[in-house]
Amino acid sequence: MMKMNILCNEKSTVRDALDKINENAKGVVFIVDDNQELKGVVTDGDVRRGLLRGVTVDASVGEIVSRECVYARSSDEPEKVFKRFSEKVKVIPIVNDNMQVIDYSEYNSQVKLAIAQPQLNGKELDYLLDAFLSTWISSTGKYVTQFEKEFSDYCGTKYGVATSNGTTALHLALVVLGIGEGDEVIIPDITFAATINSVLYTGATPVIVDIEADSWCIDPDEIEKAITEKTKAIIPVHIYGQPCDMGRIMEIAKRHNLYVVEDCAEAHGAMYAGKKVGSFGDIGCFSFFGNKVITTGEGGMCITDNQELDQKMRIYRDHGMSRERKYYHEVVGFNYRMTNLQAAIGVAQLENIEKTLEWREELENSYRDKLNAVAEINLQRNDLPNRKKITWLVTAYVSDEEKRDACMKAMVDANIDARPFFVPLSEMEIYKNYVFSNKVSKDISGRGFNLPTSYVVGKEQIDKVIAAIKTVIA
Ligand SMILES: Cc1ncc(COP(=O)(O)O)c(C=O)c1O
């Protein structure tokens, strides 16, 4: 309920306005007519400047009102309202179609600018409610099937098998390809731990290789060098939205008769040579965790063109149970199912994926434009031939680790969330026995950090991030 002490009738005096500003402690009143129609705002600064100009406290508030003021409409999306806040404007009137003030929105400076934030303002709640009311809240239900079909269509593959998360998607993929003890699986040094863990769950041996200096993705030359007679598969990871060199990787895989499982957790919609990632290898694996391009809260999916693998994954995902004979288990499977509730959110998220990718790219370009002038900082490459990168987390890098840490500290001090680049797997005690090569990855990782990449990041927020970074580097 809106407190009336933030509204001040246009017929009031300067003193009335000042009293209300004192009372509401927001430094501002909205000036309205008898109909509550917005006519302007008066801030404590307007009062101060008015008094200095010789306006008396008994004069009409009209003498000091700012008629051009920032406001938002009740139909505006939250991020649009958020982006109107600035250094000067911290309280914004919300008006209806008749310009009547019906509410206000206030900027909370205590709220940290998050590194990522799920955008749930499409039909998520409608579909979620529909799934809930249908009572199909476990893993059977129309949304699971719909999400599998629509997401695999989006990626350009025939089949999609929804899973409980991205890690189970990777594990499921490796299991149905028959990867296990005695096999070697080549993975990049820079990735999230789920990639290597999924290999270890199967009993196979991960072989960690270095990354390319320009793309930060697995280096095909290093893959070639690491192949032995035990090598069974490669897991290229499309890191921070950057597609791997799928042309060369598929050629190597074919020549050496290796499986390819793409880890696309961070790269929904990214393309190599005009084709979506996830559609090159035997199986493509996605994550729909809350910080991903589209989310289902927790969730994942395996996509493939191979019908036999699709069928196998469905059996393994569902406790290994026969699809023909209930409670007859053909293999030792898992419960890796996605719920209908999660899938309902996924269907709504997918409806907006193009718009989501668009604002993400625009945001990265805005950071890029502003950081162009700062010689000591660079952003992840987006100009590599054949590769259409998407923006997952905007990733910057500087000359050394000390500077990187100082930049991140300056951001945190300014109430901005900052994240370091992934720590190379080779640096961790538990994985160090699996390292084949790690020269470039070691160098890059200490220098990189992520910038806030969410839909509430507008011009003001970008300026704030850059101002924080500039306290460290020129
Ligand atoms: C590259 C990569 N692979 C796998 C995963 C695992 O996905 P999930 O968290 O959904 O299990 C993630 C992210 O979380 C990731 O970034």
CSV table of N, CA, C and O in Angstrom, one decimal, residues 119-158:
chain,number,residue,atom,x,y,z
A,119,GLN,N,15.7,-14.7,-15.5
A,119,GLN,CA,14.7,-13.8,-16.0
A,119,GLN,C,13.4,-14.6,-16.2
A,119,GLN,O,13.3,-15.5,-17.1
A,120,LEU,N,12.4,-14.4,-15.3
A,120,LEU,CA,11.3,-15.3,-15.3
A,120,LEU,C,10.0,-14.5,-15.6
A,120,LEU,O,8.9,-14.7,-15.0
A,121,ASN,N,10.1,-13.6,-16.5
A,121,ASN,CA,8.9,-12.7,-16.8
A,121,ASN,C,8.2,-13.0,-18.1
A,121,ASN,O,7.4,-12.2,-18.6
A,122,GLY,N,8.3,-14.2,-18.6
A,122,GLY,CA,7.5,-14.7,-19.7
A,122,GLY,C,6.3,-15.4,-19.1
A,122,GLY,O,5.7,-15.0,-18.1
A,123,LYS,N,6.0,-16.6,-19.7
A,123,LYS,CA,4.8,-17.4,-19.2
A,123,LYS,C,5.2,-18.4,-18.2
A,123,LYS,O,4.4,-19.4,-18.0
A,124,GLU,N,6.4,-18.3,-17.6
A,124,GLU,CA,6.8,-19.3,-16.6
A,124,GLU,C,5.8,-19.6,-15.5
A,124,GLU,O,5.4,-20.8,-15.3
A,125,LEU,N,5.2,-18.6,-14.9
A,125,LEU,CA,4.3,-18.8,-13.8
A,125,LEU,C,3.0,-19.4,-14.3
A,125,LEU,O,2.4,-20.3,-13.7
A,126,ASP,N,2.5,-19.0,-15.5
A,126,ASP,CA,1.3,-19.6,-16.1
A,126,ASP,C,1.4,-21.1,-16.3
A,126,ASP,O,0.6,-21.9,-15.9
A,127,TYR,N,2.6,-21.5,-17.0
A,127,TYR,CA,2.8,-22.9,-17.3
A,127,TYR,C,3.0,-23.7,-16.0
A,127,TYR,O,2.6,-24.8,-15.9
A,128,LEU,N,3.8,-23.1,-15.1
A,128,LEU,CA,4.1,-23.7,-13.8
A,128,LEU,C,2.8,-24.0,-13.1
A,128,LEU,O,2.6,-25.1,-12.6
A,129,LEU,N,1.9,-23.1,-13.1
A,129,LEU,CA,0.6,-23.2,-12.4
A,129,LEU,C,-0.2,-24.3,-13.1
A,129,LEU,O,-0.9,-25.1,-12.4
A,130,ASP,N,-0.2,-24.3,-14.4
A,130,ASP,CA,-0.9,-25.3,-15.2
A,130,ASP,C,-0.4,-26.7,-14.9
A,130,ASP,O,-1.2,-27.6,-14.6
A,131,ALA,N,0.9,-26.8,-14.8
A,131,ALA,CA,1.5,-28.1,-14.5
A,131,ALA,C,1.1,-28.5,-13.0
A,131,ALA,O,0.7,-29.7,-12.8
A,132,PHE,N,1.1,-27.6,-12.1
A,132,PHE,CA,0.8,-27.8,-10.7
A,132,PHE,C,-0.7,-28.2,-10.6
A,132,PHE,O,-1.0,-29.3,-10.0
A,133,LEU,N,-1.5,-27.5,-11.3
A,133,LEU,CA,-3.0,-27.8,-11.2
A,133,LEU,C,-3.3,-29.1,-11.8
A,133,LEU,O,-4.3,-29.8,-11.5
A,134,SER,N,-2.5,-29.5,-12.8
A,134,SER,CA,-2.8,-30.8,-13.5
A,134,SER,C,-2.5,-32.0,-12.6
A,134,SER,O,-2.8,-33.1,-12.9
A,135,THR,N,-1.8,-31.7,-11.5
A,135,THR,CA,-1.3,-32.7,-10.5
A,135,THR,C,-0.1,-33.6,-11.0
A,135,THR,O,0.4,-34.4,-10.3
A,136,TRP,N,0.3,-33.4,-12.3
A,136,TRP,CA,1.4,-34.1,-12.9
A,136,TRP,C,2.7,-33.3,-12.5
A,136,TRP,O,3.2,-32.6,-13.3
A,137,ILE,N,3.1,-33.5,-11.2
A,137,ILE,CA,4.2,-32.7,-10.7
A,137,ILE,C,5.5,-33.5,-10.7
A,137,ILE,O,6.5,-32.9,-10.4
A,138,SER,N,5.4,-34.8,-11.0
A,138,SER,CA,6.7,-35.5,-11.1
A,138,SER,C,7.2,-35.5,-12.5
A,138,SER,O,7.0,-34.5,-13.2
A,139,SER,N,7.7,-36.7,-13.0
A,139,SER,CA,8.4,-36.6,-14.3
A,139,SER,C,7.5,-37.1,-15.5
A,139,SER,O,8.1,-37.2,-16.6
A,140,THR,N,6.2,-37.3,-15.2
A,140,THR,CA,5.4,-37.6,-16.4
A,140,THR,C,4.5,-36.3,-16.6
A,140,THR,O,4.2,-35.6,-15.6
A,141,GLY,N,4.2,-36.0,-17.8
A,141,GLY,CA,3.4,-34.8,-18.0
A,141,GLY,C,3.8,-34.2,-19.3
A,141,GLY,O,4.8,-34.4,-19.9
A,142,LYS,N,2.8,-33.3,-19.8
A,142,LYS,CA,3.0,-32.8,-21.2
A,142,LYS,C,4.2,-31.9,-21.4
A,142,LYS,O,4.7,-31.8,-22.5
A,143,TYR,N,4.5,-31.2,-20.3
A,143,TYR,CA,5.6,-30.2,-20.5
A,143,TYR,C,7.0,-30.9,-20.7
A,143,TYR,O,7.8,-30.3,-21.4
A,144,VAL,N,7.2,-32.1,-20.1
A,144,VAL,CA,8.5,-32.7,-20.3
A,144,VAL,C,8.6,-33.1,-21.8
A,144,VAL,O,9.7,-32.7,-22.4
A,145,THR,N,7.6,-33.7,-22.4
A,145,THR,CA,7.6,-34.1,-23.8
A,145,THR,C,7.8,-32.8,-24.7
A,145,THR,O,8.6,-32.8,-25.6
A,146,GLN,N,7.0,-31.8,-24.3
A,146,GLN,CA,7.1,-30.6,-25.1
A,146,GLN,C,8.4,-29.9,-25.1
A,146,GLN,O,9.0,-29.5,-26.1
A,147,PHE,N,9.0,-29.9,-23.9
A,147,PHE,CA,10.3,-29.2,-23.7
A,147,PHE,C,11.4,-30.0,-24.5
A,147,PHE,O,12.2,-29.4,-25.2
A,148,GLU,N,11.3,-31.3,-24.4
A,148,GLU,CA,12.3,-32.2,-25.1
A,148,GLU,C,12.2,-31.9,-26.6
A,148,GLU,O,13.2,-31.8,-27.3
A,149,LYS,N,11.0,-31.9,-27.1
A,149,LYS,CA,10.8,-31.7,-28.5
A,149,LYS,C,11.2,-30.3,-29.0
A,149,LYS,O,12.0,-30.2,-30.0
A,150,GLU,N,10.8,-29.3,-28.2
A,150,GLU,CA,11.1,-27.9,-28.7
A,150,GLU,C,12.5,-27.6,-28.5
A,150,GLU,O,13.1,-26.9,-29.4
A,151,PHE,N,13.2,-28.1,-27.5
A,151,PHE,CA,14.6,-27.7,-27.3
A,151,PHE,C,15.5,-28.4,-28.3
A,151,PHE,O,16.4,-27.9,-28.9
A,152,SER,N,15.1,-29.7,-28.6
A,152,SER,CA,16.0,-30.4,-29.6
A,152,SER,C,15.7,-29.9,-31.0
A,152,SER,O,16.6,-29.7,-31.8
A,153,ASP,N,14.5,-29.4,-31.3
A,153,ASP,CA,14.2,-28.7,-32.5
A,153,ASP,C,15.0,-27.5,-32.6
A,153,ASP,O,15.6,-27.2,-33.7
A,154,TYR,N,15.1,-26.7,-31.5
A,154,TYR,CA,15.8,-25.5,-31.5
A,154,TYR,C,17.3,-25.7,-31.8
A,154,TYR,O,17.9,-24.9,-32.6
A,155,CYS,N,17.8,-26.8,-31.3
A,155,CYS,CA,19.2,-27.1,-31.5
A,155,CYS,C,19.5,-27.8,-32.9
A,155,CYS,O,20.6,-28.0,-33.3
A,156,GLY,N,18.4,-28.2,-33.5
A,156,GLY,CA,18.6,-28.9,-34.8
A,156,GLY,C,18.9,-30.4,-34.7
A,156,GLY,O,19.6,-30.9,-35.6
A,157,THR,N,18.4,-31.0,-33.7
A,157,THR,CA,18.6,-32.5,-33.6
A,157,THR,C,17.2,-33.2,-33.5
A,157,THR,O,16.2,-32.5,-33.2
A,158,LYS,N,17.3,-34.5,-33.7
A,158,LYS,CA,16.0,-35.2,-33.7
A,158,LYS,C,15.4,-35.5,-32.4
A,158,LYS,O,14.2,-35.5,-32.2
